[in-house]
JSON list of C-alpha atoms in Angstrom, two decimals:
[
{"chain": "A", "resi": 1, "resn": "UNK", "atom": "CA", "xyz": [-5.98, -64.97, -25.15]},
{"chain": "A", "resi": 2, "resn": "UNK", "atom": "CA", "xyz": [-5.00, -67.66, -22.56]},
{"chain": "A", "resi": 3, "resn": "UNK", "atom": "CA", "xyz": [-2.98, -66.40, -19.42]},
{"chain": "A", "resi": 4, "resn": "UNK", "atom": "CA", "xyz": [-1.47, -67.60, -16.51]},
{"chain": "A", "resi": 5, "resn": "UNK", "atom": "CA", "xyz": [-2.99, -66.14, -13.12]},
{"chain": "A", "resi": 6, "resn": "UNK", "atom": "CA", "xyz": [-2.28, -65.85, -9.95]},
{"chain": "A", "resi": 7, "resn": "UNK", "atom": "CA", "xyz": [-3.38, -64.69, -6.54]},
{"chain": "A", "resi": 8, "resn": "UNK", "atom": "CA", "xyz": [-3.13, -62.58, -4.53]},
{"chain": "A", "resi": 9, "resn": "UNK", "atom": "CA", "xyz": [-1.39, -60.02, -6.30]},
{"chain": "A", "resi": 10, "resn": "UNK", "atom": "CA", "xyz": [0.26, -58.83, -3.00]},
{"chain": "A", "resi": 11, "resn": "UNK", "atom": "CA", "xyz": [0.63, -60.87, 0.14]},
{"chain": "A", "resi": 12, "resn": "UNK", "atom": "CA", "xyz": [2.52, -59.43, 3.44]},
{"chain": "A", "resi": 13, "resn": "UNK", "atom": "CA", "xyz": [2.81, -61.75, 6.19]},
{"chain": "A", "resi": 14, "resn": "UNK", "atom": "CA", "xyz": [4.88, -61.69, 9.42]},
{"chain": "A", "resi": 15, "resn": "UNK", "atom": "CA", "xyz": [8.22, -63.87, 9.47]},
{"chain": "A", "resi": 16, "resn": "UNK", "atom": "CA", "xyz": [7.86, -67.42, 10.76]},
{"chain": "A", "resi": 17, "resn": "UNK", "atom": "CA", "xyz": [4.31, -67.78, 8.89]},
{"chain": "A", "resi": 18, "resn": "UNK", "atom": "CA", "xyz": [3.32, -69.98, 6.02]},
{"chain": "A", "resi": 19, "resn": "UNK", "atom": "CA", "xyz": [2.26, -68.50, 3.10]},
{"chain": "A", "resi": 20, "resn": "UNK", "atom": "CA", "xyz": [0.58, -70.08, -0.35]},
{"chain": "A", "resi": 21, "resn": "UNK", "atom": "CA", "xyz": [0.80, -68.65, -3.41]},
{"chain": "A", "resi": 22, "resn": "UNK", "atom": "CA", "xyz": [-1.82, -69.32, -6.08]},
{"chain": "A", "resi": 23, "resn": "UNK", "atom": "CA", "xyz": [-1.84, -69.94, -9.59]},
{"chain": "A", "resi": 24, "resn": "UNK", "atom": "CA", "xyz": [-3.80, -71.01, -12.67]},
{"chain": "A", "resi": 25, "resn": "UNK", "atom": "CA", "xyz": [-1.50, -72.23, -15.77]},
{"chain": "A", "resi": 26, "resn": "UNK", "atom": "CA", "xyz": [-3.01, -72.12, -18.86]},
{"chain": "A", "resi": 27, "resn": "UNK", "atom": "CA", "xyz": [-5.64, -74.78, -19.35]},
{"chain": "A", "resi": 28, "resn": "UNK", "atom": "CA", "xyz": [-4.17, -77.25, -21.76]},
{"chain": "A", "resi": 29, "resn": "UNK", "atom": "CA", "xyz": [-0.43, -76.92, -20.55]},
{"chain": "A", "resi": 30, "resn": "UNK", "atom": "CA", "xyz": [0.82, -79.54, -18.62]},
{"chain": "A", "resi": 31, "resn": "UNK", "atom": "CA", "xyz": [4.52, -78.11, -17.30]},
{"chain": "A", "resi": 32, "resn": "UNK", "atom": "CA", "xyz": [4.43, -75.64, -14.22]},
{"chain": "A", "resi": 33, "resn": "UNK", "atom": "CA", "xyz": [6.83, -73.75, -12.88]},
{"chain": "A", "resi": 34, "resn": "UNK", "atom": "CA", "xyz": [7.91, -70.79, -10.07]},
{"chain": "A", "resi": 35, "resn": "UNK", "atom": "CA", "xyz": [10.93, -68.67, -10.40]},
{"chain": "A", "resi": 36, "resn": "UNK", "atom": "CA", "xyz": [11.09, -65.10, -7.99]},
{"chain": "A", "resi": 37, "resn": "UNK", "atom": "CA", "xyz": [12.53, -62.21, -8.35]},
{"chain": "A", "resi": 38, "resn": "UNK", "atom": "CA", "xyz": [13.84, -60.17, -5.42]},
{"chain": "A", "resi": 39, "resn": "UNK", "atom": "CA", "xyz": [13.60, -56.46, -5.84]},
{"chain": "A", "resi": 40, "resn": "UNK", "atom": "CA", "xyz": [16.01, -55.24, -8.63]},
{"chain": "A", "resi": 41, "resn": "UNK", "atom": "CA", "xyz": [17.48, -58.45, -9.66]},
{"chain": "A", "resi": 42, "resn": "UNK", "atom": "CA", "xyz": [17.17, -61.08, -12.47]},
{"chain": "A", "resi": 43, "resn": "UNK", "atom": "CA", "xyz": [14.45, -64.20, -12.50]},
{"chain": "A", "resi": 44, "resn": "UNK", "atom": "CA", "xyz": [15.74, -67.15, -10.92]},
{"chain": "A", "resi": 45, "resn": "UNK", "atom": "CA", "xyz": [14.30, -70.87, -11.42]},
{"chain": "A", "resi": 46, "resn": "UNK", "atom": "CA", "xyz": [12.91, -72.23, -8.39]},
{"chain": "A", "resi": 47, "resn": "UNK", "atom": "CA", "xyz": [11.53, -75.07, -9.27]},
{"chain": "A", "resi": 48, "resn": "UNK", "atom": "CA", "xyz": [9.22, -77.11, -12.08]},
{"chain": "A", "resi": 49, "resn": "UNK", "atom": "CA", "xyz": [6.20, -79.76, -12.30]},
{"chain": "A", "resi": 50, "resn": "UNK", "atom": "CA", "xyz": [5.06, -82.45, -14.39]},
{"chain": "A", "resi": 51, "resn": "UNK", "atom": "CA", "xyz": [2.92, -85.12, -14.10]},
{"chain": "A", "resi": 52, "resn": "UNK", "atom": "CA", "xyz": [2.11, -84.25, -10.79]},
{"chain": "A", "resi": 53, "resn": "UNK", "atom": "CA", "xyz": [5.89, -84.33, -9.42]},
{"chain": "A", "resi": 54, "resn": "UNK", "atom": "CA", "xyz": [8.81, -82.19, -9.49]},
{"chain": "A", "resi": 55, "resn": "UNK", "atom": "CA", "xyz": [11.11, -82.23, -12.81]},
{"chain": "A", "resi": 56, "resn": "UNK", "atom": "CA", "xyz": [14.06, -80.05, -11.32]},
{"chain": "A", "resi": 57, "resn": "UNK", "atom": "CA", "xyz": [14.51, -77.74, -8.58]},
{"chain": "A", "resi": 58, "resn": "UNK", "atom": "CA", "xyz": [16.77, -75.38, -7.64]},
{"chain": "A", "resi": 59, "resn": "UNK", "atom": "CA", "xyz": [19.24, -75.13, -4.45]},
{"chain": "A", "resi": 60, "resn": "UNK", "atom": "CA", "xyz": [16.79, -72.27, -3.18]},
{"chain": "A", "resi": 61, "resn": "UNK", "atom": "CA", "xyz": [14.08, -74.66, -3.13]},
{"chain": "A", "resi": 62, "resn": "UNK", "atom": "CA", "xyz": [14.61, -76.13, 0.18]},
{"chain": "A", "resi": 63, "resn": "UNK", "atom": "CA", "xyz": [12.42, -77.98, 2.49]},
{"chain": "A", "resi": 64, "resn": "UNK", "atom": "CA", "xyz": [10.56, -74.96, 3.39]},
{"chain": "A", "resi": 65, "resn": "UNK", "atom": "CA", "xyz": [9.16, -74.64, -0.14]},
{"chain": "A", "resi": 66, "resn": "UNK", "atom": "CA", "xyz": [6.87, -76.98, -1.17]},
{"chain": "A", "resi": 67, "resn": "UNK", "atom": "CA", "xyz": [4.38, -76.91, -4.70]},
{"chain": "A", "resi": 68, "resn": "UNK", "atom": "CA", "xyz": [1.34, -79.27, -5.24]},
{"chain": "A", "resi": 69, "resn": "UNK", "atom": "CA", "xyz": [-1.60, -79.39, -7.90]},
{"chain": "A", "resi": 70, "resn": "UNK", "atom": "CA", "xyz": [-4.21, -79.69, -5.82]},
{"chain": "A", "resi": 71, "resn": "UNK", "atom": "CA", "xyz": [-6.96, -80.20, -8.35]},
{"chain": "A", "resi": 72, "resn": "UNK", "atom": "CA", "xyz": [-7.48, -79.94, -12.11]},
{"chain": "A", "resi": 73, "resn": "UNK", "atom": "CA", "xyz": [-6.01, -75.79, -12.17]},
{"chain": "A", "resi": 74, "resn": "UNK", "atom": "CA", "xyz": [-4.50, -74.84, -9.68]},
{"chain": "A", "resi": 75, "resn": "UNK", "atom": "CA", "xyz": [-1.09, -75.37, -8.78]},
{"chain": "A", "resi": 76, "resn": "UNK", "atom": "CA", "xyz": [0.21, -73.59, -5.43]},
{"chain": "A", "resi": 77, "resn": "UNK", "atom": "CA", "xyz": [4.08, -73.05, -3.48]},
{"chain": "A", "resi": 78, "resn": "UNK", "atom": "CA", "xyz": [3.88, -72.81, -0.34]},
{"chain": "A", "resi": 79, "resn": "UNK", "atom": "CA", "xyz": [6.44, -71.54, 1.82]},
{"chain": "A", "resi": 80, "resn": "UNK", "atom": "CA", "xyz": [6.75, -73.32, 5.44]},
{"chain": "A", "resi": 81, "resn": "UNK", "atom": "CA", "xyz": [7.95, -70.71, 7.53]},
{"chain": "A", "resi": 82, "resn": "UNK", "atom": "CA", "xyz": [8.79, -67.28, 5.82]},
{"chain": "A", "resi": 83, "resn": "UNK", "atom": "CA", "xyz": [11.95, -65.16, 6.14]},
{"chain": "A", "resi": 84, "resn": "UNK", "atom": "CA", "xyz": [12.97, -61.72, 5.62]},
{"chain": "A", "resi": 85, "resn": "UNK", "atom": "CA", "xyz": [14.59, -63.18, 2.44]},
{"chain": "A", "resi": 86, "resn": "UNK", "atom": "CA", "xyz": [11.73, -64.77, 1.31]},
{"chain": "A", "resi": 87, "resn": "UNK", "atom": "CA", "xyz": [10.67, -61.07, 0.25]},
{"chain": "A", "resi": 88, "resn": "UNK", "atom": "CA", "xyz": [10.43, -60.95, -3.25]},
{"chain": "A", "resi": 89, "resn": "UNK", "atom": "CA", "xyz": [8.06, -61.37, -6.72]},
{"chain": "A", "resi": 90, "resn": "UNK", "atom": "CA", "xyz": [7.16, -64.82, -6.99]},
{"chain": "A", "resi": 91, "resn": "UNK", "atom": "CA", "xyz": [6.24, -65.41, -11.00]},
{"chain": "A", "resi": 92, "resn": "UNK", "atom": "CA", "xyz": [3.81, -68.99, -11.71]},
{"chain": "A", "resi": 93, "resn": "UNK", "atom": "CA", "xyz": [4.88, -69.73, -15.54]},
{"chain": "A", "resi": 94, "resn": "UNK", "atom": "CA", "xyz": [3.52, -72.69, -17.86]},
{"chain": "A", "resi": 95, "resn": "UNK", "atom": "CA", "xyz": [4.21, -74.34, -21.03]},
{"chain": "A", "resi": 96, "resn": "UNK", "atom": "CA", "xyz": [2.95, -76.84, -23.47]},
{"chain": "A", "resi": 97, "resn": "UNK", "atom": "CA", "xyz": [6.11, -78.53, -23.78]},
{"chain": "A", "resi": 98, "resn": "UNK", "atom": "CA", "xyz": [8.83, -79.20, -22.21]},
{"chain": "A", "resi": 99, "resn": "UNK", "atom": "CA", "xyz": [11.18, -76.61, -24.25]},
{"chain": "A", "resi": 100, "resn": "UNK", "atom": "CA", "xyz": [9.13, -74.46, -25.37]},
{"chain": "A", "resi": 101, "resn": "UNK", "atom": "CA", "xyz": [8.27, -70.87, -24.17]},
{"chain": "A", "resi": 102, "resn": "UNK", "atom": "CA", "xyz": [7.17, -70.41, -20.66]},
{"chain": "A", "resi": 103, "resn": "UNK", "atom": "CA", "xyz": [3.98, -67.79, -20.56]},
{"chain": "A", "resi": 104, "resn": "UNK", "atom": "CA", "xyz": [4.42, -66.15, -16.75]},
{"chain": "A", "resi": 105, "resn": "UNK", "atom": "CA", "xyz": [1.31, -64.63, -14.75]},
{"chain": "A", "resi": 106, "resn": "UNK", "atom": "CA", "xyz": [2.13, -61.37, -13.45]},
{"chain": "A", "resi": 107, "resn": "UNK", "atom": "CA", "xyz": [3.39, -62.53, -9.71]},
{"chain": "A", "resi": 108, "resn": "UNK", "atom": "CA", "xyz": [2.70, -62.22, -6.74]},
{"chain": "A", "resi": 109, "resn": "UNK", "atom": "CA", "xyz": [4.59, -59.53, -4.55]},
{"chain": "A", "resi": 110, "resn": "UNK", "atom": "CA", "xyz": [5.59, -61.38, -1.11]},
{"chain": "A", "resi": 111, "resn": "UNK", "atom": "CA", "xyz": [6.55, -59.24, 1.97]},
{"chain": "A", "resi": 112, "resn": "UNK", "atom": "CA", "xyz": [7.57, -60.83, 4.77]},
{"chain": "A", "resi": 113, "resn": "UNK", "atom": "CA", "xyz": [7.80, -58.17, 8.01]},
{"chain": "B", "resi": 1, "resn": "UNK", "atom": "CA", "xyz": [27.52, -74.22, -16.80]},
{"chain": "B", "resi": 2, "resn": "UNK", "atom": "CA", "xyz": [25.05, -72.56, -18.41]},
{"chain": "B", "resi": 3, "resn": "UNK", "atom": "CA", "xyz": [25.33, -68.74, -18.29]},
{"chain": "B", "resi": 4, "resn": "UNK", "atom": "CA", "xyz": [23.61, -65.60, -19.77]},
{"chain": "B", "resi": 5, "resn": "UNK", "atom": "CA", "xyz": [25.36, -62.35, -19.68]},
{"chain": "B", "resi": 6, "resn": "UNK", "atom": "CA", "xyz": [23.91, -59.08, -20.70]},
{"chain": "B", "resi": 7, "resn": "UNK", "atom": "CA", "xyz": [26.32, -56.48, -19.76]},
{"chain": "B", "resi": 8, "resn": "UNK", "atom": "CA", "xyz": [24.32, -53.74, -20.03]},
{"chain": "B", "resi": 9, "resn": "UNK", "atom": "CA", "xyz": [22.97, -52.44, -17.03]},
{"chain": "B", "resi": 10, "resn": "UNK", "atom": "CA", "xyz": [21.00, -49.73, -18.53]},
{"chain": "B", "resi": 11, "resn": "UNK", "atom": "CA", "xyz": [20.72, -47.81, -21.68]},
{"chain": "B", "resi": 12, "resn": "UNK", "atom": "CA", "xyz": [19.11, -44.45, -22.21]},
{"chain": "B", "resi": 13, "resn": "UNK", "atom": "CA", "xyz": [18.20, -43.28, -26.29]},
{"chain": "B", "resi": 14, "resn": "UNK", "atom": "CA", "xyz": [15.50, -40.68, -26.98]},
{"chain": "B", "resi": 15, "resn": "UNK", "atom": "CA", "xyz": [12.74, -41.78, -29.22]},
{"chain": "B", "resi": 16, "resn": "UNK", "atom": "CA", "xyz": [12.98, -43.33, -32.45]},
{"chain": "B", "resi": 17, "resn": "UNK", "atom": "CA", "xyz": [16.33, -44.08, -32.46]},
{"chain": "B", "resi": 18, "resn": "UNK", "atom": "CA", "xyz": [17.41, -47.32, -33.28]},
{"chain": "B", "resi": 19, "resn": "UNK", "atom": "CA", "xyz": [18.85, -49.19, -30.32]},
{"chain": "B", "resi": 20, "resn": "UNK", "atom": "CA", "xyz": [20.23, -52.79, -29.88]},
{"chain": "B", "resi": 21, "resn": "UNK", "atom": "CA", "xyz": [20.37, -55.30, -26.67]},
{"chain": "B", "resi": 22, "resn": "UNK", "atom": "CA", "xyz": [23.28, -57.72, -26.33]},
{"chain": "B", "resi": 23, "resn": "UNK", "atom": "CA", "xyz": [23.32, -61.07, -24.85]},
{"chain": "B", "resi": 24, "resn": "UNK", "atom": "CA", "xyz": [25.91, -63.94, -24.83]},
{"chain": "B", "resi": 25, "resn": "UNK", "atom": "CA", "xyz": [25.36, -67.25, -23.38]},
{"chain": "B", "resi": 26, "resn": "UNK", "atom": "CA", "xyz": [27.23, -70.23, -22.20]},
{"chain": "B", "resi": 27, "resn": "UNK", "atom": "CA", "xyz": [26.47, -73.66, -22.54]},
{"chain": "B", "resi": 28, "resn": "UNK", "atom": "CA", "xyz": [28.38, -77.06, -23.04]},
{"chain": "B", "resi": 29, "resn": "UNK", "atom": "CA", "xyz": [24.98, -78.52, -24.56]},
{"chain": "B", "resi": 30, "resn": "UNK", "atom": "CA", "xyz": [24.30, -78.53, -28.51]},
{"chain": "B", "resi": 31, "resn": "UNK", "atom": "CA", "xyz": [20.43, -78.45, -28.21]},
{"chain": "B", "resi": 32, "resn": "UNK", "atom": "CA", "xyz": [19.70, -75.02, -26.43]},
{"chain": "B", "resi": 33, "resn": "UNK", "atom": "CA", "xyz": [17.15, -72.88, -26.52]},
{"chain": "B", "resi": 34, "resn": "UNK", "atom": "CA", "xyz": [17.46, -69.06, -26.28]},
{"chain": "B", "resi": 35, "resn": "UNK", "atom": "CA", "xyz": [14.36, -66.29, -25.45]},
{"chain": "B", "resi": 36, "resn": "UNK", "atom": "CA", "xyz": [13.58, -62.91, -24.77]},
{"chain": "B", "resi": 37, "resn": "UNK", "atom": "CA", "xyz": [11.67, -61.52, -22.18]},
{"chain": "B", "resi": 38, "resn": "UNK", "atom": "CA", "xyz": [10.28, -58.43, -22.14]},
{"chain": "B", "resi": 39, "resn": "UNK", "atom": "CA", "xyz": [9.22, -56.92, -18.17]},
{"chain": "B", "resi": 40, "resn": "UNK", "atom": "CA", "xyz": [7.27, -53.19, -18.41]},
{"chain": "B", "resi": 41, "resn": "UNK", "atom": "CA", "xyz": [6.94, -51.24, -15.55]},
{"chain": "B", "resi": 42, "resn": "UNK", "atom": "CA", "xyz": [3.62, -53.01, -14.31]},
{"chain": "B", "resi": 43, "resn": "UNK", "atom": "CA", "xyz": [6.09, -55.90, -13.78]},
{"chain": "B", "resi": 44, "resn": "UNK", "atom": "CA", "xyz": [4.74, -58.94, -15.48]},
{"chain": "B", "resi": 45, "resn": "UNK", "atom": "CA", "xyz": [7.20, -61.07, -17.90]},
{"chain": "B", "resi": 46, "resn": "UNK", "atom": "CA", "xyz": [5.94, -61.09, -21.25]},
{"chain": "B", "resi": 47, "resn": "UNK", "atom": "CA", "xyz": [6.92, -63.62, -23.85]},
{"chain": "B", "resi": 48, "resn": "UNK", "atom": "CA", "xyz": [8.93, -62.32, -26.91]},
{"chain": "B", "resi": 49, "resn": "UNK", "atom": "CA", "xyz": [10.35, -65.28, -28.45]},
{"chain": "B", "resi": 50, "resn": "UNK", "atom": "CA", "xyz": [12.17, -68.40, -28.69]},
{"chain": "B", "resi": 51, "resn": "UNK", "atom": "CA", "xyz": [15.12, -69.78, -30.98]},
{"chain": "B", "resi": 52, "resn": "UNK", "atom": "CA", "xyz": [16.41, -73.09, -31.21]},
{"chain": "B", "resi": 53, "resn": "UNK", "atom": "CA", "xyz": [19.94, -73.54, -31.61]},
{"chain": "B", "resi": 54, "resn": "UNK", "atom": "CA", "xyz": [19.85, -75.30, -34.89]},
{"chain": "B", "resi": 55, "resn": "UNK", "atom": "CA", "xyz": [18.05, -72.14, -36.48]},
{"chain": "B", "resi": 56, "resn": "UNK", "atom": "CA", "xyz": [20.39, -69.20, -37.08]},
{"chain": "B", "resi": 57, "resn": "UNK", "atom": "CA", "xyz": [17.75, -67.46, -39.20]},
{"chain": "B", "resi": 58, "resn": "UNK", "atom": "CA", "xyz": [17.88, -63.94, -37.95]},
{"chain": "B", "resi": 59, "resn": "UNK", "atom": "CA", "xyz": [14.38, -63.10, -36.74]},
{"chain": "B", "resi": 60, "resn": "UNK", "atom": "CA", "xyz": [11.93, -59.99, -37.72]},
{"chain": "B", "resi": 61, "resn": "UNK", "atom": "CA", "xyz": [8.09, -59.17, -36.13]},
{"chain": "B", "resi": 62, "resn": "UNK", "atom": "CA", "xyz": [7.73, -55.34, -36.95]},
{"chain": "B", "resi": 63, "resn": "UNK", "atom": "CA", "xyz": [9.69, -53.06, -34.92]},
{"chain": "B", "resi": 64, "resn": "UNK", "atom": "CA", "xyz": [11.57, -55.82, -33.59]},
{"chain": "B", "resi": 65, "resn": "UNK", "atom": "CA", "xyz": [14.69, -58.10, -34.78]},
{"chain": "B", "resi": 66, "resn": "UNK", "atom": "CA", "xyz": [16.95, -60.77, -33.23]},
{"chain": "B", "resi": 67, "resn": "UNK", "atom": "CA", "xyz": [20.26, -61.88, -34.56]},
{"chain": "B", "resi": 68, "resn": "UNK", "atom": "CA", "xyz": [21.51, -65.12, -33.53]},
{"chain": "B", "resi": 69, "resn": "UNK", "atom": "CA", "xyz": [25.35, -65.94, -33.77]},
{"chain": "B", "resi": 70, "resn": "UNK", "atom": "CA", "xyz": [26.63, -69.23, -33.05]},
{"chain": "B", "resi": 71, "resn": "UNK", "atom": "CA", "xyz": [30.24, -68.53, -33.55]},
{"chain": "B", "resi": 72, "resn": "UNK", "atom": "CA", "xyz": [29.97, -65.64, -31.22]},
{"chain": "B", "resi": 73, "resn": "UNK", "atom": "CA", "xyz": [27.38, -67.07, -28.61]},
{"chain": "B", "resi": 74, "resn": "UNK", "atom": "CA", "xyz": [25.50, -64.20, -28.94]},
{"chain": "B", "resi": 75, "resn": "UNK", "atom": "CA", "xyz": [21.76, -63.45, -29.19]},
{"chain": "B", "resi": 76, "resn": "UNK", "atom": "CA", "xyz": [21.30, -59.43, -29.53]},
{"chain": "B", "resi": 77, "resn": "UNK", "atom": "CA", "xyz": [17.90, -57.74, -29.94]},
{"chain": "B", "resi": 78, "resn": "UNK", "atom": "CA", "xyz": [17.28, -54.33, -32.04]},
{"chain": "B", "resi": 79, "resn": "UNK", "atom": "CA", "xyz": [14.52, -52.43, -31.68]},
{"chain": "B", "resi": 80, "resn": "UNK", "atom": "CA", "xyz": [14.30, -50.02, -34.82]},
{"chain": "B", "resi": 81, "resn": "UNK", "atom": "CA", "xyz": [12.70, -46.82, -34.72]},
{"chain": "B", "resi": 82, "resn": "UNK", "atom": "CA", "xyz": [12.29, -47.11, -30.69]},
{"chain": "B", "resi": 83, "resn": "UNK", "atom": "CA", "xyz": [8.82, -45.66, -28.94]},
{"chain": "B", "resi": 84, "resn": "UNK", "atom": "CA", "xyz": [8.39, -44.74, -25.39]},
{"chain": "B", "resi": 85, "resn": "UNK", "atom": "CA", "xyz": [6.19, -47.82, -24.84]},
{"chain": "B", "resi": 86, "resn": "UNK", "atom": "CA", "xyz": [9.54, -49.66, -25.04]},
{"chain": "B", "resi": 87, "resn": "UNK", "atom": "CA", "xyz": [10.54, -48.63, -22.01]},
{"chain": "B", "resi": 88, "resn": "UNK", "atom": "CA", "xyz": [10.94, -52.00, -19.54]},
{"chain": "B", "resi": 89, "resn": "UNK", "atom": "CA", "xyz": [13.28, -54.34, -18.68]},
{"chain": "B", "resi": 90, "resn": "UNK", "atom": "CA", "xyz": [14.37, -56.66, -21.48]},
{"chain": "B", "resi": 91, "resn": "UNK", "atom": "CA", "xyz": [15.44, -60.23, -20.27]},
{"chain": "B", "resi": 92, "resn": "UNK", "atom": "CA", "xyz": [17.72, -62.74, -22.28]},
{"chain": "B", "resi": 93, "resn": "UNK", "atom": "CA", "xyz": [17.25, -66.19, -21.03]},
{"chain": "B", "resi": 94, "resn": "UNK", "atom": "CA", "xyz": [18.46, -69.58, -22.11]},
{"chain": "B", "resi": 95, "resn": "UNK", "atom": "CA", "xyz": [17.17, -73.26, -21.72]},
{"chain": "B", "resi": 96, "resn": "UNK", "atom": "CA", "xyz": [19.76, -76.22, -21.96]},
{"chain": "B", "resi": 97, "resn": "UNK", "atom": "CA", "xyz": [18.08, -79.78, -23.71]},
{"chain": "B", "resi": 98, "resn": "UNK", "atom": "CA", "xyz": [19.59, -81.54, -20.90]},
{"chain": "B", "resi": 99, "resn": "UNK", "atom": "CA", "xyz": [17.52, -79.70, -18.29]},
{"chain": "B", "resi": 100, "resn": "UNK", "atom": "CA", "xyz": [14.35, -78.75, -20.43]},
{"chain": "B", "resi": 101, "resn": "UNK", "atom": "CA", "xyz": [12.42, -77.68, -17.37]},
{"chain": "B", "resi": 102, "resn": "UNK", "atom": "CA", "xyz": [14.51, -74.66, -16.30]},
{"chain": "B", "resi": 103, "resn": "UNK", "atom": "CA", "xyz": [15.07, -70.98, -17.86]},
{"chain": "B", "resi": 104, "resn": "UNK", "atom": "CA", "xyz": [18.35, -69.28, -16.76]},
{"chain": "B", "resi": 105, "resn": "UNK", "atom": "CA", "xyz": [18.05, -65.57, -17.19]},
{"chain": "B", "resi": 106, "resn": "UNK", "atom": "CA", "xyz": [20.39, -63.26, -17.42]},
{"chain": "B", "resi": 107, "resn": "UNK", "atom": "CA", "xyz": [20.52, -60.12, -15.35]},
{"chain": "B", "resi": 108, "resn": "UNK", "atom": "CA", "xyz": [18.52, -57.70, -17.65]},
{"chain": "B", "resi": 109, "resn": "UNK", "atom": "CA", "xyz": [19.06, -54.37, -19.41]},
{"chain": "B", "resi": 110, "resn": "UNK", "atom": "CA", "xyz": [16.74, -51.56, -18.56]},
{"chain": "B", "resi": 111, "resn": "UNK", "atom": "CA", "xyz": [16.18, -49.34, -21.65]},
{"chain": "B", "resi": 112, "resn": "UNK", "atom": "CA", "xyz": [14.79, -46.27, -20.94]},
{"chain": "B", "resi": 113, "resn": "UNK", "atom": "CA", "xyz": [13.41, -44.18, -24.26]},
{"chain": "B", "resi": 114, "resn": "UNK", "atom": "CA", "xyz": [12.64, -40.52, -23.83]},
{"chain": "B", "resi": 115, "resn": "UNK", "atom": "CA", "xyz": [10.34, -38.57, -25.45]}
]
């Protein structure tokens, strides 16, 4: 069955460095999104692609976050310059359609030290 | 605003027992779209399904029902006959027309099932 991946699984990185997340949406989907999770707490939308642009983002998606589609099957967030808060599950999620059911990877943990 | 609510925090029932999982949204749009999302201990959010809000046809896949009330804004899950493989976090989430690209989840319950 198709999945959503990404990679690395767990990433811990010092505050003040960038860090990129990795993921592969399913192959013949063509939204993308990331939402995170801190530690305890419920999902929250950070932001989604189409068409090679962003569709919506959310207020926590500020200029330190950035996403791209670098080729075919990947699609990536990058984070500028990490903070303590930045600690947290970060989930890569895709869909067919726009309104239809997201299928999530299963995150990336991010500490940031 | 859009808004899911699942008040409870955590619920405990020993095996087999029947158990249900409420959730009531908010939403000033009449195209919605409601889910659940199921997150077991290894963490990963797994897809459990989807209802528009022009079908309030209650929903059945095994173990597993969802009834949808319009009047009441509220989308509650049952699991019947509960197993210990249940145990996760369960996730209501909703999806306004207007902004198709974005999920809004609620806060979760965490159902715990004992042996």
């Amino acid at each position: 069955e198709p999945e959503v991946t990404q990679t690395p699984s767990h990433q811990v990185t010092q505050m003040g460095q960038e860090v990129i997340l990795r993921c592969v949406p399913i192959s013949n989907h063509l939204y993308f999104y990331w939402y995170r999770q801190i530690l305890g707490q419920k999902v929250e939308f950070l932001v989604s692609f189409y068409n090679n642009e962003i569709s919506e983002k959310s207020e926590i998606f500020d200029d330190q976050f950035s996403v791209e589609r670098p080729d075919g099957s990947n699609f990536t967030l990058k984070i500028r310059s990490t903070k303590l808060e930045d600690s947290a599950m970060y989930f890569c999620a895709s869909s067919l359609e726009t309104a239809s059911e997201a299928f999530f990877g299963q995150g990336t943990r991010l500490t940031v030290v | 605003a859009q808004k899911v609510t699942q008040a409870q925090t955590e619920i405990s029932v020993v095996e087999k027992e029947d158990v249900t999982l409420d959730c009531v949204y908010e939403t000033r749009d009449t195209t919605y779209y409601l889910f659940w999302y199921k997150q077991p201990p290894s963490g990963e959010l797994v897809f459990l399904i989807r209802r528009n809000s022009f079908d309030e046809q209650n929903e059945i896949s095994g173990r597993y029902s969802w009834n949808f009330q319009k009047s009441t804004s509220s989308f509650n899950f049952t699991i019947t006959a509960s197993q210990v493989v249940d145990s996760a976090v369960y996730f209501c989430a909703l999806m306004e027309y207007s902004s198709a690209s974005k999920i809004i989840f609620g806060s979760g319950t965490r159902l715990s099932i004992r042996p």
